[in-house]
JSON list of C-alpha atoms and ligand atoms in Angstrom, two decimals:
[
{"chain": "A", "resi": 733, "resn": "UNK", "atom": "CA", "xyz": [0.00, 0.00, 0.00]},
{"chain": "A", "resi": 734, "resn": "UNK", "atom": "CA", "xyz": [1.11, 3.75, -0.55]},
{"chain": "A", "resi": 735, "resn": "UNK", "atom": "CA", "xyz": [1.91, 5.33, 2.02]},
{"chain": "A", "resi": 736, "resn": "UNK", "atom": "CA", "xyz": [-0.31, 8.01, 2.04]},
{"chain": "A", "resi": 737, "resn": "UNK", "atom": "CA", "xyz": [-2.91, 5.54, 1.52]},
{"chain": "A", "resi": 738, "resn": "UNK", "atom": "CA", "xyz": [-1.76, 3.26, 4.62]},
{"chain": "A", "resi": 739, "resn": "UNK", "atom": "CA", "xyz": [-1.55, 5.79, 6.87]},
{"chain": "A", "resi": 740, "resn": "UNK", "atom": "CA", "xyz": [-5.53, 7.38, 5.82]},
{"chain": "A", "resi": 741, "resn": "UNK", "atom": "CA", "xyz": [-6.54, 3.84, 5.97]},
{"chain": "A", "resi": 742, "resn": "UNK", "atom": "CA", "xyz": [-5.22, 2.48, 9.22]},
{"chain": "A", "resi": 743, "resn": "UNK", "atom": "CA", "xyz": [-7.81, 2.61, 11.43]},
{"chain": "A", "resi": 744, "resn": "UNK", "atom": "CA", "xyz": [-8.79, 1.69, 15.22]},
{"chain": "A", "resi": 745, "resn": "UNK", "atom": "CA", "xyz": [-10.73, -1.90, 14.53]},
{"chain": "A", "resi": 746, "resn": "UNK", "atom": "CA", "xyz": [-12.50, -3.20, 18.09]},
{"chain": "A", "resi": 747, "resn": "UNK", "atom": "CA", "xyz": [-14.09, -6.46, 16.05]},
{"chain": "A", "resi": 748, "resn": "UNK", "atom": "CA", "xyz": [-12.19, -9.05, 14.40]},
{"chain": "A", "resi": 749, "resn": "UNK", "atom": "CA", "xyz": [-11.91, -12.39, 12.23]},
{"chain": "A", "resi": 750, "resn": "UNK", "atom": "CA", "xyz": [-10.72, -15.46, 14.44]},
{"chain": "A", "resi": 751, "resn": "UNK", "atom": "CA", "xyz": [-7.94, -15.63, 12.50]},
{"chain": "A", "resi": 752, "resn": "UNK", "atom": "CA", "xyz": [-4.04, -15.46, 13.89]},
{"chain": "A", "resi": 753, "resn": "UNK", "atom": "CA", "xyz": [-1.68, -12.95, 13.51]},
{"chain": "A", "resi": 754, "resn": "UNK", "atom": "CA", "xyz": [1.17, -14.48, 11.79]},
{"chain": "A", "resi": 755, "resn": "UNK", "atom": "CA", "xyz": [4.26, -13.91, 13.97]},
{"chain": "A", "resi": 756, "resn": "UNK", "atom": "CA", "xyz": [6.13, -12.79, 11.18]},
{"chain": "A", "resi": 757, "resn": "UNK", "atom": "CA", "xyz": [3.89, -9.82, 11.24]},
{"chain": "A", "resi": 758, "resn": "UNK", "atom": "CA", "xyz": [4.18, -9.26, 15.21]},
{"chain": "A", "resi": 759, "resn": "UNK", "atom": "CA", "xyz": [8.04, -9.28, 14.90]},
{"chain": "A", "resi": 760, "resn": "UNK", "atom": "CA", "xyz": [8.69, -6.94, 12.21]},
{"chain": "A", "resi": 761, "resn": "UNK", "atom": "CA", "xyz": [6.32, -4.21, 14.27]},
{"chain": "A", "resi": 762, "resn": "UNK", "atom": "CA", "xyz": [7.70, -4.91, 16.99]},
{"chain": "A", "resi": 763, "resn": "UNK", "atom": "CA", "xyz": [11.45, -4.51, 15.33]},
{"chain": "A", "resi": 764, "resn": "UNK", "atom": "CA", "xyz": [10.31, -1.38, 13.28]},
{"chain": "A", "resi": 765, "resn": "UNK", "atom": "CA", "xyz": [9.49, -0.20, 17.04]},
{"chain": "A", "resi": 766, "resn": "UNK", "atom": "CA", "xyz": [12.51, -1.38, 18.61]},
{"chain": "A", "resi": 767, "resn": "UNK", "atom": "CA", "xyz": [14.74, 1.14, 16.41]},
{"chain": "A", "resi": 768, "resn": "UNK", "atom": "CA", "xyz": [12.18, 4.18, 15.98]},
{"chain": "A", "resi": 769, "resn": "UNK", "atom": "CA", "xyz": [13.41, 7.45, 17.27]},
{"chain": "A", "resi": 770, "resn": "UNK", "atom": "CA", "xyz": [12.95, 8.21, 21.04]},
{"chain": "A", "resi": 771, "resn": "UNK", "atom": "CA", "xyz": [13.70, 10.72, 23.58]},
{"chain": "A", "resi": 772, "resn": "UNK", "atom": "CA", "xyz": [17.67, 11.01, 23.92]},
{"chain": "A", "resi": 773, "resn": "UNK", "atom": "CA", "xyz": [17.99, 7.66, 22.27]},
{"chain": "A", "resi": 774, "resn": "UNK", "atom": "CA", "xyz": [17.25, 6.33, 25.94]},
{"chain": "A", "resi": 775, "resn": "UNK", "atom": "CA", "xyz": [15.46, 3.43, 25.00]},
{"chain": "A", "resi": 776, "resn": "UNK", "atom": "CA", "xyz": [12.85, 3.12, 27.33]},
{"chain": "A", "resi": 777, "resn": "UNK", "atom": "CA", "xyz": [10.44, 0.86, 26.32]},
{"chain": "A", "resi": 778, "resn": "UNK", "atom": "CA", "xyz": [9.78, -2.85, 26.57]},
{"chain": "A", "resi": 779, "resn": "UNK", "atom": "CA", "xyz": [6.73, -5.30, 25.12]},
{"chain": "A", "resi": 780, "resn": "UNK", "atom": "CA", "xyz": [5.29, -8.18, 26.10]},
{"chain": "A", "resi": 781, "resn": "UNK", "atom": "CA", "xyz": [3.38, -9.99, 22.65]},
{"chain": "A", "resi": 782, "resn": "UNK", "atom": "CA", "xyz": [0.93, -12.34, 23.67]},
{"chain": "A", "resi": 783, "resn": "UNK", "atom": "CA", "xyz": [0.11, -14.65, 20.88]},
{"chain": "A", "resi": 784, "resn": "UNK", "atom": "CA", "xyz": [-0.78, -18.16, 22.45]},
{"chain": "A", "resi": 785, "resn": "UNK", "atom": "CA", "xyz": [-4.33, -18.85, 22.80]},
{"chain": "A", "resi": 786, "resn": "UNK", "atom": "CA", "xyz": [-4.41, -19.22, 26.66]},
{"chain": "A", "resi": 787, "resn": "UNK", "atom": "CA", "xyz": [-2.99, -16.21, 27.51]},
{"chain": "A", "resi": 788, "resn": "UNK", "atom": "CA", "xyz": [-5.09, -13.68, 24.85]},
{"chain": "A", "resi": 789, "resn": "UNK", "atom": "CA", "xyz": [-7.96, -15.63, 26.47]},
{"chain": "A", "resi": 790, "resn": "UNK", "atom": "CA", "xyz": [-6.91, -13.90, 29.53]},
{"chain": "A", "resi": 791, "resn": "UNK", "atom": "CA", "xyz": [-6.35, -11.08, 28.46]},
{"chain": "A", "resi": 792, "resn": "UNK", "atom": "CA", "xyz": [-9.66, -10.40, 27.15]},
{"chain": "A", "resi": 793, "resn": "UNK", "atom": "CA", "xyz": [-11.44, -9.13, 30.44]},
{"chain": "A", "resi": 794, "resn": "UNK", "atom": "CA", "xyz": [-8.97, -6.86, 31.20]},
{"chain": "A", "resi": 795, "resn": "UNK", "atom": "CA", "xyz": [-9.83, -4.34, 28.42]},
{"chain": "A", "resi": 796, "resn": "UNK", "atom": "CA", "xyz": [-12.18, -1.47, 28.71]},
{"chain": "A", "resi": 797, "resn": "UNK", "atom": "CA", "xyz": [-13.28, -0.52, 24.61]},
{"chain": "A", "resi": 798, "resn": "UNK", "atom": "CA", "xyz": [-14.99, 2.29, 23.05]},
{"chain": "A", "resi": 799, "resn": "UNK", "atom": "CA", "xyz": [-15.75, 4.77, 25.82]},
{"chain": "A", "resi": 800, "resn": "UNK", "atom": "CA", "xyz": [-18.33, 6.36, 23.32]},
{"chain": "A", "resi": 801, "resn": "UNK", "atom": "CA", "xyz": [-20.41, 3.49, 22.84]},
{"chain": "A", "resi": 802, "resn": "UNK", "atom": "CA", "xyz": [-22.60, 1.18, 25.20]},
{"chain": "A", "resi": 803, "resn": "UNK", "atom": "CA", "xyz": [-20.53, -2.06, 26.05]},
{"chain": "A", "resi": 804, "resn": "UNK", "atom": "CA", "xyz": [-23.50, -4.43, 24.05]},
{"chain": "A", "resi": 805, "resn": "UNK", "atom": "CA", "xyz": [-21.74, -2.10, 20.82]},
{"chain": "A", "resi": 806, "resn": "UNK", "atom": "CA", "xyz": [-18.69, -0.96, 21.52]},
{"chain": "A", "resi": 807, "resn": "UNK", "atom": "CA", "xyz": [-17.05, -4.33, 23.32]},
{"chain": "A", "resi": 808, "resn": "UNK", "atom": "CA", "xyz": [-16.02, -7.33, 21.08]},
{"chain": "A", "resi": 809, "resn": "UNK", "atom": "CA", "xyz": [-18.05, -10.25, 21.66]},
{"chain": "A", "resi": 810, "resn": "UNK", "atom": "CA", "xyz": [-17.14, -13.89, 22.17]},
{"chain": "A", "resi": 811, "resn": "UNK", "atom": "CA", "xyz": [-15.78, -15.02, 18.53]},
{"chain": "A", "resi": 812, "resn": "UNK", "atom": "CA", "xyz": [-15.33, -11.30, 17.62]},
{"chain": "A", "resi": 813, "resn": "UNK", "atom": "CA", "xyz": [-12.35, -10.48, 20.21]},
{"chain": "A", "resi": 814, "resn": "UNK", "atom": "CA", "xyz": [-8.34, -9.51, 19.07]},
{"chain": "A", "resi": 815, "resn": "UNK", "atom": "CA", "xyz": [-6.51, -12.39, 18.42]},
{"chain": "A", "resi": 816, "resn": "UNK", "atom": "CA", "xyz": [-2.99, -10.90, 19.62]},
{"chain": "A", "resi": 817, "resn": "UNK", "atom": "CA", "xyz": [-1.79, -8.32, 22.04]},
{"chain": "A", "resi": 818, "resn": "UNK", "atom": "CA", "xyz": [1.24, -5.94, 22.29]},
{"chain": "A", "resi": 819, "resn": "UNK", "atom": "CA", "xyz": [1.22, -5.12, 25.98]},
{"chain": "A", "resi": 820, "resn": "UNK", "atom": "CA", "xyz": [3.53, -1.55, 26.12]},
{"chain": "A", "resi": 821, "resn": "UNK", "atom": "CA", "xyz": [6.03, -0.75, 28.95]},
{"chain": "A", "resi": 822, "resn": "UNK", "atom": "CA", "xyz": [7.81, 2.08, 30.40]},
{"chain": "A", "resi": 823, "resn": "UNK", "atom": "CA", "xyz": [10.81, 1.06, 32.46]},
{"chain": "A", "resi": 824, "resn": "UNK", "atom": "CA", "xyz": [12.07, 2.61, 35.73]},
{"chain": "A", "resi": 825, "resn": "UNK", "atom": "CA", "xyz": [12.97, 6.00, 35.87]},
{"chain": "A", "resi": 826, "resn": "UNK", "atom": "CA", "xyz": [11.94, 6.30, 32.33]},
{"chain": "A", "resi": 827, "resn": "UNK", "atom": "CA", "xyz": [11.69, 10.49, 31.46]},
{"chain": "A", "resi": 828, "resn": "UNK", "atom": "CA", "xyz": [9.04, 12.42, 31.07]},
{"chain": "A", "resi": 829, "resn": "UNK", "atom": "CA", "xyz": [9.51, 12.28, 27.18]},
{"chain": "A", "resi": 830, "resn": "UNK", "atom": "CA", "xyz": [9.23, 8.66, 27.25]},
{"chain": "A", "resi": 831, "resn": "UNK", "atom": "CA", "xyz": [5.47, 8.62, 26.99]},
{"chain": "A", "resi": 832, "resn": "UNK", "atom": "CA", "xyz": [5.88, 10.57, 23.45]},
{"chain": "A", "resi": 833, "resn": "UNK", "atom": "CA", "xyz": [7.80, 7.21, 22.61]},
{"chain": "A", "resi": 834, "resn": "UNK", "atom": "CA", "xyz": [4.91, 5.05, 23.40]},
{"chain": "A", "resi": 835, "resn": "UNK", "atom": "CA", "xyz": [3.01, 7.16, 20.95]},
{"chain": "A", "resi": 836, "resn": "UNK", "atom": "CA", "xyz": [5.53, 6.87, 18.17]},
{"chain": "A", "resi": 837, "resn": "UNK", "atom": "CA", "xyz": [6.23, 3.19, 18.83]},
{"chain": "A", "resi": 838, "resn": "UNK", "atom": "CA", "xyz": [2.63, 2.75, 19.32]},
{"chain": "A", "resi": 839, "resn": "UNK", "atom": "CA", "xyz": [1.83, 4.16, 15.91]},
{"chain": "A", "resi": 840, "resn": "UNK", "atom": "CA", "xyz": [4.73, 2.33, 14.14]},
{"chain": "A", "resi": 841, "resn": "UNK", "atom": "CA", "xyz": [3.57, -1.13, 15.53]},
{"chain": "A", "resi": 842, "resn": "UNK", "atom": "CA", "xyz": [-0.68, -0.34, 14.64]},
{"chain": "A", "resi": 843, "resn": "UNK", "atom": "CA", "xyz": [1.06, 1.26, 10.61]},
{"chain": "A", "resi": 844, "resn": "UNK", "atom": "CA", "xyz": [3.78, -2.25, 9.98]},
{"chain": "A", "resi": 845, "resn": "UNK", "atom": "CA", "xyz": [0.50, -4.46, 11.17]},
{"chain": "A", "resi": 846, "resn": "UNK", "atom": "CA", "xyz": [-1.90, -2.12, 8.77]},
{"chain": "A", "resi": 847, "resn": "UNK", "atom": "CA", "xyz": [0.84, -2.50, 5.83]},
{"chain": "A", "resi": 848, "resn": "UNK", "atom": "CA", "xyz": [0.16, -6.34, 6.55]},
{"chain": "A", "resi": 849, "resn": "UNK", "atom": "CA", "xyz": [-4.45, -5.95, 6.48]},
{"chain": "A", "resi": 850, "resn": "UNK", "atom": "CA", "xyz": [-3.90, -6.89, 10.51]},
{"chain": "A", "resi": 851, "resn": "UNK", "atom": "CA", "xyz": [-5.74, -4.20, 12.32]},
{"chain": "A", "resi": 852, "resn": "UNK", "atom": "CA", "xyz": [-5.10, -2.76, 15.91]},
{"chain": "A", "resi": 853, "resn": "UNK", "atom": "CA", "xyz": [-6.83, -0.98, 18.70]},
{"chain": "A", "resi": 854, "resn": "UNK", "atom": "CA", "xyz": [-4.64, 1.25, 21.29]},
{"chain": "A", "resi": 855, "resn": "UNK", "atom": "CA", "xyz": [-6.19, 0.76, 24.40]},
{"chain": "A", "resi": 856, "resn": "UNK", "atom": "CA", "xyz": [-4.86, 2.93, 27.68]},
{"chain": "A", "resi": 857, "resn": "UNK", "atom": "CA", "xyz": [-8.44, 1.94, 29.63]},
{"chain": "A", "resi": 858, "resn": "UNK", "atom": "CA", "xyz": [-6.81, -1.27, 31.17]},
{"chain": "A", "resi": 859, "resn": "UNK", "atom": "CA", "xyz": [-6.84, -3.11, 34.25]},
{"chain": "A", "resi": 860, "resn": "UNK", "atom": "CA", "xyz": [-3.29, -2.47, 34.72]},
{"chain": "A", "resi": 861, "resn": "UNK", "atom": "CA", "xyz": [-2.89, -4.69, 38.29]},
{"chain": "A", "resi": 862, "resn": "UNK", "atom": "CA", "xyz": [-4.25, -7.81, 36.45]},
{"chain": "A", "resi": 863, "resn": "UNK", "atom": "CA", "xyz": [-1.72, -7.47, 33.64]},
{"chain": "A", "resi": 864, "resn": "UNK", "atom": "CA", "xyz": [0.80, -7.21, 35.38]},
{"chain": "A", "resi": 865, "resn": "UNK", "atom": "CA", "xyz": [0.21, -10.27, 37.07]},
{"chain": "A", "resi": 866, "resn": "UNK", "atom": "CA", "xyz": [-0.47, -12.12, 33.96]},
{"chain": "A", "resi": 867, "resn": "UNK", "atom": "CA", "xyz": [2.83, -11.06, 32.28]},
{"chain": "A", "resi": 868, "resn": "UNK", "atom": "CA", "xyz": [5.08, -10.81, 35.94]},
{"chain": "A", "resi": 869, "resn": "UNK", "atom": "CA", "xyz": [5.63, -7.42, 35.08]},
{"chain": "A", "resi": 870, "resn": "UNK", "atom": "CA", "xyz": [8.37, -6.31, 37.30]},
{"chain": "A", "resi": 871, "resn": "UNK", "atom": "CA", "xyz": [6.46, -3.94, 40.09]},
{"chain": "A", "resi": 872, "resn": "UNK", "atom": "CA", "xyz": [9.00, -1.05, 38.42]},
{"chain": "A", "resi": 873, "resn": "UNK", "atom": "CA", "xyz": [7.91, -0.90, 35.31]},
{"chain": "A", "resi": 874, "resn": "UNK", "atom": "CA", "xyz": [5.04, 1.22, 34.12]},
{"chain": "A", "resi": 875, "resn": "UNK", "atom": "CA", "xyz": [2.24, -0.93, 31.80]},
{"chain": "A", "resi": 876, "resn": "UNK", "atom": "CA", "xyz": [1.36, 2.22, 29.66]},
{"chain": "A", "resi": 877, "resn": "UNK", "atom": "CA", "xyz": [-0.27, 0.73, 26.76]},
{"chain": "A", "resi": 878, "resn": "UNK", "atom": "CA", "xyz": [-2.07, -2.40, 25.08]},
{"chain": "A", "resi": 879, "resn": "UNK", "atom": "CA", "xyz": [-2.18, -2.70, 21.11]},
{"chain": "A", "resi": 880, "resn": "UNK", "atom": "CA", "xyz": [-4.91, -5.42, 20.33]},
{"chain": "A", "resi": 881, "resn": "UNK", "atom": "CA", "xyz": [-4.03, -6.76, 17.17]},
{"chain": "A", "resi": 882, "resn": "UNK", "atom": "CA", "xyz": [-6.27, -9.04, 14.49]},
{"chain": "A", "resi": 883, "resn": "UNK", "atom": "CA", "xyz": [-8.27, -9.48, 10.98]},
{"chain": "A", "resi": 884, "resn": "UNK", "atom": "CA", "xyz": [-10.91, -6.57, 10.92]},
{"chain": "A", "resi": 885, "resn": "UNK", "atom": "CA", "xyz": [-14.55, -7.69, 10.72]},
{"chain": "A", "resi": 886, "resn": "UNK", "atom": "CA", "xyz": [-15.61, -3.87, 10.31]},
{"chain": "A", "resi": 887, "resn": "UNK", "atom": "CA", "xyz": [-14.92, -0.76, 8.48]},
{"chain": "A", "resi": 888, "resn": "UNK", "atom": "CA", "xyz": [-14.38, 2.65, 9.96]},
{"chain": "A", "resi": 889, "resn": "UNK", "atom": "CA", "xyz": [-14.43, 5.75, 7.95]},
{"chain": "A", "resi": 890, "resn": "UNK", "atom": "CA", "xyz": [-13.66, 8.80, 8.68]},
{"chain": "A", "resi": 891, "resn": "UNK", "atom": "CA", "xyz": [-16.47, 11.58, 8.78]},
{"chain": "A", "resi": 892, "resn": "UNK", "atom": "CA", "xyz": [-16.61, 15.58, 8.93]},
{"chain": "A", "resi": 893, "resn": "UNK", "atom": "CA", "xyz": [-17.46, 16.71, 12.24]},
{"chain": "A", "resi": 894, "resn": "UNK", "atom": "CA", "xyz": [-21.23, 17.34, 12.98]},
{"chain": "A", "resi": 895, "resn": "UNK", "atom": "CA", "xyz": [-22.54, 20.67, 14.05]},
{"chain": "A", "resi": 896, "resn": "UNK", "atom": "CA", "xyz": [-23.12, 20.02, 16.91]},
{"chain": "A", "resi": 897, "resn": "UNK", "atom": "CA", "xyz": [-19.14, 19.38, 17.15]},
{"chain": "A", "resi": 898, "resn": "UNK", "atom": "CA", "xyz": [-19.03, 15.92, 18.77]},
{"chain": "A", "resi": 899, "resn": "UNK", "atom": "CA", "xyz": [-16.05, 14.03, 18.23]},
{"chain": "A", "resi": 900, "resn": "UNK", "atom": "CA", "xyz": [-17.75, 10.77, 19.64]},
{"chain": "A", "resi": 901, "resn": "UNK", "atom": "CA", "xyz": [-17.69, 8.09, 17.04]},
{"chain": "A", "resi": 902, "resn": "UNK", "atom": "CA", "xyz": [-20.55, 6.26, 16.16]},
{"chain": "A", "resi": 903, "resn": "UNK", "atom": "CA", "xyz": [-21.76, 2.90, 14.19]},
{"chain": "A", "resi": 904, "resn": "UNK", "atom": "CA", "xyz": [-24.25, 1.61, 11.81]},
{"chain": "A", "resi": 905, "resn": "UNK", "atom": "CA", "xyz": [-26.76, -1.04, 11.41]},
{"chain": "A", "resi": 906, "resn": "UNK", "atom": "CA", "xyz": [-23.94, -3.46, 10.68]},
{"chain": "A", "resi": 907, "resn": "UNK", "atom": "CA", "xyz": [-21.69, -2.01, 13.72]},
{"chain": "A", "resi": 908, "resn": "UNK", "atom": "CA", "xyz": [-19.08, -0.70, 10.95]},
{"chain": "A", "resi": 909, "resn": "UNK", "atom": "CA", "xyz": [-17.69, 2.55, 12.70]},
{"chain": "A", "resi": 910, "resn": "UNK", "atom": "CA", "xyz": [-17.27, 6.44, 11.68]},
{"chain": "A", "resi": 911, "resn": "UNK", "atom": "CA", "xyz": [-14.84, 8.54, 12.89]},
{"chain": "A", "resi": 912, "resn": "UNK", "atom": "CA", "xyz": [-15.89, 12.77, 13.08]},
{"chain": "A", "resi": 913, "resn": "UNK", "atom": "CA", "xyz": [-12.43, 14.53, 12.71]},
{"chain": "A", "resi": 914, "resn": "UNK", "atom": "CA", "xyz": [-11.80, 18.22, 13.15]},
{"chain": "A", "resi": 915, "resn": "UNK", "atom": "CA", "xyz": [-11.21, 20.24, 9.61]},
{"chain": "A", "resi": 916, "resn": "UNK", "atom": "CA", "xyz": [-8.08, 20.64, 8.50]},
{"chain": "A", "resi": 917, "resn": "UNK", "atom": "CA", "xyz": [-8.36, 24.37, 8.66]},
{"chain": "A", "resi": 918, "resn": "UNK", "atom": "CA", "xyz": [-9.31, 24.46, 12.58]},
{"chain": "A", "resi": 919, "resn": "UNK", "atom": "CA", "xyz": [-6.72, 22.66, 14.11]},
{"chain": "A", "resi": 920, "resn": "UNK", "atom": "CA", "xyz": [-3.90, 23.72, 11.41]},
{"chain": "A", "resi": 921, "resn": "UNK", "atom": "CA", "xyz": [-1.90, 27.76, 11.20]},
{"chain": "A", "resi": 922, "resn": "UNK", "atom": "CA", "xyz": [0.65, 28.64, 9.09]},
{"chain": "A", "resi": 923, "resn": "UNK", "atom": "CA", "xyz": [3.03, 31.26, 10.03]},
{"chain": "B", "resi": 1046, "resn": "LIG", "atom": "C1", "xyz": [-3.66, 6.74, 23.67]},
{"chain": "B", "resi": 1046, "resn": "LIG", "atom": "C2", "xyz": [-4.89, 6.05, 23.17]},
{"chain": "B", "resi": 1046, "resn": "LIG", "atom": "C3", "xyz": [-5.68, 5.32, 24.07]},
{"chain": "B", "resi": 1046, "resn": "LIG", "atom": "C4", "xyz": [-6.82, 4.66, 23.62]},
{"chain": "B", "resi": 1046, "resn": "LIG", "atom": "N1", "xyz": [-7.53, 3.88, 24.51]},
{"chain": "B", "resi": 1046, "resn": "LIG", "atom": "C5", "xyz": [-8.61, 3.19, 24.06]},
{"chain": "B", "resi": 1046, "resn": "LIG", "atom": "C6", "xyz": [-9.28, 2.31, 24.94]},
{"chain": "B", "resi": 1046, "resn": "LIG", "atom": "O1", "xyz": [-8.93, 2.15, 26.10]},
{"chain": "B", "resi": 1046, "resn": "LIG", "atom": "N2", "xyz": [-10.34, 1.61, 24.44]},
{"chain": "B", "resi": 1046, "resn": "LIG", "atom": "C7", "xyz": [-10.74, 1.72, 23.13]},
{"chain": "B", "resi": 1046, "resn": "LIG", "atom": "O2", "xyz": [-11.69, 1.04, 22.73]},
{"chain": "B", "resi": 1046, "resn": "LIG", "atom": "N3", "xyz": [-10.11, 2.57, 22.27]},
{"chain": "B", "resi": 1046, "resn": "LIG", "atom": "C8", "xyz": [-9.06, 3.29, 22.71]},
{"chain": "B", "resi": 1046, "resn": "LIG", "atom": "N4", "xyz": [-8.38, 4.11, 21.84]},
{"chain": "B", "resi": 1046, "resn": "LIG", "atom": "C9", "xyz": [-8.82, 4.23, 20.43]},
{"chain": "B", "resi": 1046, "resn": "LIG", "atom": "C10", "xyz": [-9.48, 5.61, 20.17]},
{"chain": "B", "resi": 1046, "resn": "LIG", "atom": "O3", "xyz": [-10.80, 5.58, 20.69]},
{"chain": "B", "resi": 1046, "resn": "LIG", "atom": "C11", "xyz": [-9.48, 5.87, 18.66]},
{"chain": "B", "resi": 1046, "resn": "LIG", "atom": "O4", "xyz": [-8.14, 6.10, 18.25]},
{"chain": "B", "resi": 1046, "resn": "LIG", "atom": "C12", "xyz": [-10.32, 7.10, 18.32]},
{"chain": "B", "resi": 1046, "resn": "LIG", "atom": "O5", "xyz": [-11.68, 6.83, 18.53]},
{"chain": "B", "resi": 1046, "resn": "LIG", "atom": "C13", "xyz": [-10.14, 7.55, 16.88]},
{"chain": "B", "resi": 1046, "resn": "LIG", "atom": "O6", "xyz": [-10.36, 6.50, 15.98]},
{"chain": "B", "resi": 1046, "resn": "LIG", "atom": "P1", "xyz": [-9.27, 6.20, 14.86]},
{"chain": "B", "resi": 1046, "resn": "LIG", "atom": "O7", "xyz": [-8.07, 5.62, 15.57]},
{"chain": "B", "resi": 1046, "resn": "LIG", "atom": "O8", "xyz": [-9.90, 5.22, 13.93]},
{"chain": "B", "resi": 1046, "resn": "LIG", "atom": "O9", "xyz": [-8.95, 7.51, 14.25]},
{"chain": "B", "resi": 1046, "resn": "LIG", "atom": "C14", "xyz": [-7.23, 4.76, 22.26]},
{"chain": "B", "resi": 1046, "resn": "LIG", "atom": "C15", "xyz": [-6.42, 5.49, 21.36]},
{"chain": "B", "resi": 1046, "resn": "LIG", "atom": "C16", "xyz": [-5.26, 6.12, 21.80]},
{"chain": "B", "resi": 1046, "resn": "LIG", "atom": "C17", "xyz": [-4.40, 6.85, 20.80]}
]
């Protein structure tokens, strides 16, 4: 895909195919993340991929989706759910820029799945105790981030906002999402 094209395209996705994510896909986000720019070259960052059945099975109840929707909507049913997981971590005495680096490697890992048709969903809404028990995530080490990963089963498109100016997205009939984003022109100033 173009790149223009991959990046307009590459959506959040909260429904999915029951289909794995081939490693070879998990790896090379993961390794296009692993060498991305960060704050002072510090390197802060670790992930955790969960990929075997058992353990994305557990992971499933410890993600909050689509704060804009009612859960019977917005949450991925049984047979609908992520099939892989990026779980996102900030090490000890990481600096303050280090959360920008999340967001870059973030991006990087949901753009090298996209390039592959494997969608993603950032979540930060996560029961962050529970993980950490499931992964032994040293006590340390800051769980900022989970990147669900799998086939899409929806589409989302991206809409003009409303007049009334809500950002909230919203669905259709067949729960395929839209997206309201701000105008170029409002949130953009040359000088
Ligand atoms: C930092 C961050 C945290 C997010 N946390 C959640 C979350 O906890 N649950 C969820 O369903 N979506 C979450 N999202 C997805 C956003 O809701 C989504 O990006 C937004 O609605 C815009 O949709 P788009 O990514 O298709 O443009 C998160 C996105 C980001 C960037």
């Amino acid at each position: 895909m173009e790149l223009n094209e991959l990046m307009r395209s590459c959506r959040t996705y909260r429904r999915f195919l029951q289909e794995p994510v081939e490693e070879s896909v998990i790896r090379e986000a993961l390794d296009n993340a692993r060498i991305g720019s960060n704050g002072a070259n510090l390197q802060p960052l670790t992930y955790y991929a969960v990929t075997s059945e058992e353990m994305v099975k557990k992971m499933q109840p410890l993600l909050k989706w689509a704060r804009a929707l009612p859960p019977e909507l917005g949450t991925p049913k049984e047979g609908e759910q992520p099939t892989a997981f990026i779980v996102m971590v900030k090490k000890a005495n990481a600096i303050a820029f280090a959360d920008v680096d999340v967001g870059i490697a973030a991006h990087t890992i949901a753009l090298t799945a996209w390039s592959h048709g494997v969608g993603s969903c950032l979540l930060g809404a996560i029961n962050i105790p529970e993980i950490r028990k499931l992964l032994s995530v040293p006590e340390e080490d800051q769980i900022r981030l989970v990147i669900a990963l799998g086939k899409p089963a929806h589409t989302s498109t991206v809409v003009p906002l409303g007049e009334d100016g809500k950002t909230d997205y919203y669905l259709d009939e067949e729960r395929n999402y839209y997206v309201p984003k701000r105008a170029f022109e409002d949130v953009v100033t040359f000088a």
